[in-house]
Amino acid sequence: MISGYGSAATLNQLQRKLETLSNNIANAHTVGFKGRSVSFSDVLSSEYTNQPNESRSTPHGLRVGTGARTSLTALSMTQGSIQETERALDFALTEPNVFFTIATSEGQRLTRDGTFYFSETGGGLSLVTKNGDPVLGANGQPITLPQSTTSVRLESTGLIAELADGTEQVIPTFGLTEIERPQALEAVGENQFLYQLDDAAFLQAGDDQVMQKALEQSNVDISQEMTQLIATQRQIQLQARAFTFSDDMAGLVNNIRR
């Protein structure tokens, strides 16, 4: 029955890898999405002493593992490809550990999705995400624009609001958050992250960190994910068959006792 316990434990952990791979594939076309990878390690092994036998060619000590477990789920921060969109409110981050900072009902969150929109608020306009969450500027406050703003452009000096009368107005540029330890990021859904450590740096965006009229695509490699998905399914089939064999052997032992 030891082999059955090991197979059952491994099946449970392989299911977690399958879920991670499925999530990566499902978000392969999500703007700014970062994929995850799963690593495994052996569970504690037990050592059994075999009966002495002079004709035995194997050592008397027998180590039996009890399966595998998920040891690490790592976030991949590799840069996704940049796709030009020709839309003025699309912004792509060009550095891997930098995030847009947004304000949500649950507090500040981080995102790599630079698909923004105008939203009317209090006689003016605000720059918001697709969920309506305000985008924070370099001053830590939501980015607001005059009511007559028709478009914005990003320059080295910051964001420039183009008004309907042909004039321009400088507004606070994006407030970015640079993360030193990306693996400490907590995914909270909606392609957003939460970071609770103190080593995050809040900085002002420059045109060397943000590209306008472009979006960063997901860094998920579909071919690699599909290869791992097939390999994981084969591993699940192998462990399920091992569990079935162990159950059959236990049944034979019970019948012999009778």
CSV table of C-alpha atoms in Angstrom, one decimal:
chain,number,residue,atom,x,y,z
A,1,MET,CA,0.0,0.0,0.0
A,2,ILE,CA,3.0,2.3,0.3
A,3,SER,CA,3.2,2.7,-3.5
A,4,GLY,CA,-0.5,3.5,-3.5
A,5,TYR,CA,0.0,6.3,-1.0
A,6,GLY,CA,2.9,7.7,-3.0
A,7,SER,CA,0.9,7.6,-6.3
A,8,ALA,CA,-2.1,9.3,-4.6
A,9,ALA,CA,0.0,12.1,-3.2
A,10,THR,CA,1.8,12.6,-6.6
A,11,LEU,CA,-1.5,12.7,-8.4
A,12,ASN,CA,-2.8,15.5,-6.2
A,13,GLN,CA,0.4,17.6,-6.8
A,14,LEU,CA,0.3,16.9,-10.6
A,15,GLN,CA,-3.2,18.3,-10.6
A,16,ARG,CA,-1.8,21.6,-9.3
A,17,LYS,CA,0.7,21.7,-12.2
A,18,LEU,CA,-2.1,21.0,-14.6
A,19,GLU,CA,-4.1,23.9,-13.3
A,20,THR,CA,-1.1,26.2,-13.6
A,21,LEU,CA,-0.4,25.2,-17.2
A,22,SER,CA,-4.1,25.6,-18.0
A,23,ASN,CA,-4.1,29.1,-16.6
A,24,ASN,CA,-1.1,30.0,-18.6
A,25,ILE,CA,-2.6,28.8,-21.8
A,26,ALA,CA,-6.0,30.5,-21.1
A,27,ASN,CA,-4.1,33.8,-20.7
A,28,ALA,CA,-1.8,33.4,-23.6
A,29,HIS,CA,-3.4,36.4,-25.3
A,30,THR,CA,-4.0,38.5,-22.2
A,31,VAL,CA,-2.2,41.8,-22.3
A,32,GLY,CA,0.8,42.0,-19.9
A,33,PHE,CA,0.1,38.5,-18.5
A,34,LYS,CA,3.1,36.8,-16.8
A,35,GLY,CA,3.1,33.0,-16.8
A,36,ARG,CA,4.1,30.7,-14.0
A,37,SER,CA,6.1,27.5,-13.8
A,38,VAL,CA,5.9,24.6,-11.2
A,39,SER,CA,8.8,22.7,-9.7
A,40,PHE,CA,8.6,19.5,-7.7
A,41,SER,CA,10.6,17.8,-4.9
A,42,ASP,CA,10.5,14.4,-3.3
A,43,VAL,CA,8.4,13.9,-0.2
A,44,LEU,CA,10.1,12.3,2.9
A,45,SER,CA,11.4,8.8,2.2
A,46,SER,CA,11.2,5.9,4.6
A,47,GLU,CA,14.0,3.3,5.1
A,48,TYR,CA,13.2,-0.4,5.6
A,49,THR,CA,15.7,-3.1,6.6
A,50,ASN,CA,15.4,-6.2,4.5
A,51,GLN,CA,15.9,-9.7,5.8
A,52,PRO,CA,19.6,-10.8,5.6
A,53,ASN,CA,20.2,-13.1,2.7
A,54,GLU,CA,23.7,-14.1,1.5
A,55,SER,CA,22.5,-14.5,-2.1
A,56,ARG,CA,20.9,-11.0,-2.2
A,57,SER,CA,22.7,-8.7,-4.6
A,58,THR,CA,21.0,-5.6,-3.5
A,59,PRO,CA,21.8,-3.8,-0.2
A,60,HIS,CA,19.8,-4.7,2.9
A,61,GLY,CA,18.6,-1.1,3.4
A,62,LEU,CA,15.6,-0.2,1.3
A,63,ARG,CA,14.5,3.4,0.8
A,64,VAL,CA,10.9,4.0,-0.3
A,65,GLY,CA,9.6,7.4,-1.3
A,66,THR,CA,6.1,8.6,-0.5
A,67,GLY,CA,5.6,10.6,-3.7
A,68,ALA,CA,6.3,14.2,-4.9
A,69,ARG,CA,5.1,17.6,-3.9
A,70,THR,CA,5.0,21.1,-5.4
A,71,SER,CA,8.1,22.9,-4.0
A,72,LEU,CA,7.9,26.1,-6.0
A,73,THR,CA,5.5,28.0,-8.2
A,74,ALA,CA,7.7,30.7,-9.9
A,75,LEU,CA,6.5,33.8,-11.7
A,76,SER,CA,8.2,34.4,-15.0
A,77,MET,CA,9.1,38.1,-15.4
A,78,THR,CA,10.6,37.8,-18.9
A,79,GLN,CA,9.5,40.7,-21.2
A,80,GLY,CA,6.6,39.9,-23.5
A,81,SER,CA,6.6,41.0,-27.1
A,82,ILE,CA,5.6,44.6,-27.9
A,83,GLN,CA,2.8,45.0,-30.4
A,84,GLU,CA,2.0,48.4,-31.9
A,85,THR,CA,-1.7,49.3,-31.8
A,86,GLU,CA,-1.8,53.0,-33.0
A,87,ARG,CA,-4.2,53.8,-30.1
A,88,ALA,CA,-3.1,56.8,-28.1
A,89,LEU,CA,-4.3,55.3,-24.8
A,90,ASP,CA,-2.3,52.1,-25.1
A,91,PHE,CA,1.0,52.0,-23.2
A,92,ALA,CA,3.5,49.2,-23.0
A,93,LEU,CA,6.1,48.8,-20.3
A,94,THR,CA,9.5,48.0,-21.7
A,95,GLU,CA,11.3,47.0,-18.5
A,96,PRO,CA,10.5,43.6,-16.8
A,97,ASN,CA,10.2,44.5,-13.1
A,98,VAL,CA,8.2,47.7,-13.5
A,99,PHE,CA,4.4,48.0,-13.0
A,100,PHE,CA,1.7,50.5,-13.5
A,101,THR,CA,0.2,51.5,-10.1
A,102,ILE,CA,-3.6,51.7,-9.9
A,103,ALA,CA,-6.1,52.4,-7.2
A,104,THR,CA,-8.9,49.9,-6.6
A,105,SER,CA,-11.6,49.6,-3.9
A,106,GLU,CA,-9.3,47.1,-2.1
A,107,GLY,CA,-6.2,49.5,-2.2
A,108,GLN,CA,-3.3,50.0,-4.5
A,109,ARG,CA,-2.6,47.3,-7.0
A,110,LEU,CA,0.1,46.7,-9.7
A,111,THR,CA,-0.5,45.7,-13.3
A,112,ARG,CA,1.4,45.3,-16.6
A,113,ASP,CA,-1.8,45.9,-18.7
A,114,GLY,CA,-1.5,49.4,-20.2
A,115,THR,CA,-4.9,49.5,-21.9
A,116,PHE,CA,-6.3,52.7,-20.5
A,117,TYR,CA,-9.5,54.8,-21.1
A,118,PHE,CA,-10.9,58.2,-20.3
A,119,SER,CA,-13.6,58.4,-17.6
A,120,GLU,CA,-15.7,61.5,-16.7
A,121,THR,CA,-15.2,62.4,-13.0
A,122,GLY,CA,-16.2,65.6,-11.3
A,123,GLY,CA,-16.1,67.9,-14.2
A,124,GLY,CA,-12.9,66.5,-15.7
A,125,LEU,CA,-11.5,63.3,-17.1
A,126,SER,CA,-9.6,60.5,-15.3
A,127,LEU,CA,-7.3,57.9,-16.9
A,128,VAL,CA,-8.6,54.5,-15.9
A,129,THR,CA,-8.1,50.8,-16.6
A,130,LYS,CA,-10.7,48.7,-18.4
A,131,ASN,CA,-12.3,47.9,-15.0
A,132,GLY,CA,-12.6,51.6,-14.2
A,133,ASP,CA,-9.8,51.7,-11.7
A,134,PRO,CA,-7.9,55.1,-11.6
A,135,VAL,CA,-4.3,55.0,-12.8
A,136,LEU,CA,-1.9,56.8,-10.4
A,137,GLY,CA,0.5,59.4,-11.5
A,138,ALA,CA,4.0,60.3,-10.2
A,139,ASN,CA,2.5,62.3,-7.4
A,140,GLY,CA,0.7,59.2,-6.1
A,141,GLN,CA,-2.7,60.6,-7.0
A,142,PRO,CA,-5.1,59.6,-9.8
A,143,ILE,CA,-4.2,61.1,-13.2
A,144,THR,CA,-6.8,63.7,-14.1
A,145,LEU,CA,-7.1,65.7,-17.3
A,146,PRO,CA,-9.2,68.7,-18.4
A,147,GLN,CA,-12.7,68.0,-19.7
A,148,SER,CA,-11.8,69.1,-23.2
A,149,THR,CA,-8.9,66.7,-23.6
A,150,THR,CA,-9.1,64.9,-26.9
A,151,SER,CA,-5.9,62.9,-26.7
A,152,VAL,CA,-2.6,62.5,-24.8
A,153,ARG,CA,0.9,61.9,-25.8
A,154,LEU,CA,4.0,60.7,-23.8
A,155,GLU,CA,7.2,62.7,-24.0
A,156,SER,CA,10.4,62.8,-22.0
A,157,THR,CA,8.9,65.6,-19.9
A,158,GLY,CA,5.8,63.7,-19.1
A,159,LEU,CA,2.2,63.3,-20.3
A,160,ILE,CA,0.9,66.1,-22.6
A,161,ALA,CA,-2.9,66.6,-22.8
A,162,GLU,CA,-4.1,67.8,-26.2
A,163,LEU,CA,-7.2,70.0,-25.8
A,164,ALA,CA,-10.1,70.6,-28.2
A,165,ASP,CA,-9.1,74.3,-28.7
A,166,GLY,CA,-5.6,73.3,-30.0
A,167,THR,CA,-3.7,74.1,-26.8
A,168,GLU,CA,-1.8,71.6,-24.7
A,169,GLN,CA,-1.4,71.1,-20.9
A,170,VAL,CA,1.3,69.1,-19.0
A,171,ILE,CA,-0.2,66.6,-16.6
A,172,PRO,CA,1.6,64.3,-14.1
A,173,THR,CA,3.1,61.3,-15.8
A,174,PHE,CA,2.6,57.6,-14.8
A,175,GLY,CA,3.7,56.6,-11.3
A,176,LEU,CA,5.5,53.2,-11.7
A,177,THR,CA,6.4,50.7,-9.1
A,178,GLU,CA,9.7,48.9,-9.4
A,179,ILE,CA,9.8,45.5,-7.7
A,180,GLU,CA,13.1,44.0,-6.5
A,181,ARG,CA,11.7,40.6,-5.6
A,182,PRO,CA,9.0,39.7,-8.1
A,183,GLN,CA,8.5,36.3,-6.6
A,184,ALA,CA,6.9,38.0,-3.6
A,185,LEU,CA,4.1,39.3,-5.8
A,186,GLU,CA,0.6,38.0,-5.0
A,187,ALA,CA,-1.8,37.5,-7.9
A,188,VAL,CA,-5.2,38.9,-6.9
A,189,GLY,CA,-7.1,38.4,-10.1
A,190,GLU,CA,-8.0,40.7,-13.0
A,191,ASN,CA,-4.3,40.6,-14.1
A,192,GLN,CA,-3.3,42.5,-11.0
A,193,PHE,CA,-0.7,42.0,-8.2
A,194,LEU,CA,-0.3,42.9,-4.6
A,195,TYR,CA,3.1,43.6,-3.1
A,196,GLN,CA,3.4,44.0,0.7
A,197,LEU,CA,7.2,44.2,1.2
A,198,ASP,CA,9.0,47.5,1.8
A,199,ASP,CA,11.6,47.2,-0.9
A,200,ALA,CA,9.4,48.4,-3.7
A,201,ALA,CA,10.4,51.7,-5.3
A,202,PHE,CA,7.8,54.2,-6.6
A,203,LEU,CA,9.3,56.2,-9.5
A,204,GLN,CA,8.3,58.6,-12.3
A,205,ALA,CA,7.8,57.0,-15.7
A,206,GLY,CA,10.0,58.1,-18.5
A,207,ASP,CA,9.7,57.6,-22.2
A,208,ASP,CA,12.5,55.0,-22.0
A,209,GLN,CA,10.3,52.8,-19.7
A,210,VAL,CA,6.9,53.2,-21.4
A,211,MET,CA,6.0,53.0,-25.1
A,212,GLN,CA,2.9,54.7,-26.3
A,213,LYS,CA,0.5,53.3,-29.0
A,214,ALA,CA,1.7,49.8,-28.1
A,215,LEU,CA,0.9,46.9,-25.7
A,216,GLU,CA,3.0,44.3,-24.1
A,217,GLN,CA,1.7,40.8,-25.0
A,218,SER,CA,1.7,37.8,-22.7
A,219,ASN,CA,5.1,36.1,-22.2
A,220,VAL,CA,3.5,32.6,-22.4
A,221,ASP,CA,5.0,30.3,-25.1
A,222,ILE,CA,2.1,28.2,-26.3
A,223,SER,CA,4.3,25.5,-27.8
A,224,GLN,CA,6.2,25.1,-24.6
A,225,GLU,CA,3.1,25.1,-22.5
A,226,MET,CA,1.4,22.5,-24.7
A,227,THR,CA,4.5,20.3,-24.5
A,228,GLN,CA,4.5,20.4,-20.7
A,229,LEU,CA,0.7,19.9,-20.7
A,230,ILE,CA,1.0,16.6,-22.7
A,231,ALA,CA,3.9,15.4,-20.5
A,232,THR,CA,2.0,16.2,-17.3
A,233,GLN,CA,-1.1,14.3,-18.6
A,234,ARG,CA,1.2,11.3,-19.3
A,235,GLN,CA,2.6,11.5,-15.8
A,236,ILE,CA,-1.0,11.6,-14.4
A,237,GLN,CA,-1.8,8.4,-16.4
A,238,LEU,CA,1.3,6.7,-15.1
A,239,GLN,CA,0.6,7.5,-11.5
A,240,ALA,CA,-3.1,6.5,-11.9
A,241,ARG,CA,-2.0,3.1,-13.3
A,242,ALA,CA,0.5,2.7,-10.5
A,243,PHE,CA,-2.3,3.4,-8.0
A,244,THR,CA,-4.5,0.8,-9.7
A,245,PHE,CA,-1.8,-1.8,-9.6
A,246,SER,CA,-1.2,-1.2,-5.9
A,247,ASP,CA,-4.9,-1.5,-5.3
A,248,ASP,CA,-5.0,-4.8,-7.2
A,249,MET,CA,-2.1,-6.2,-5.2
A,250,ALA,CA,-3.7,-5.3,-1.9
A,251,GLY,CA,-6.8,-7.1,-3.1
A,252,LEU,CA,-4.8,-10.2,-3.9
A,253,VAL,CA,-3.2,-10.1,-0.4
A,254,ASN,CA,-6.6,-9.8,1.2
A,255,ASN,CA,-7.9,-12.8,-0.7
A,256,ILE,CA,-4.9,-14.9,0.3
A,257,ARG,CA,-5.5,-14.2,4.0
A,258,ARG,CA,-9.1,-15.5,3.6
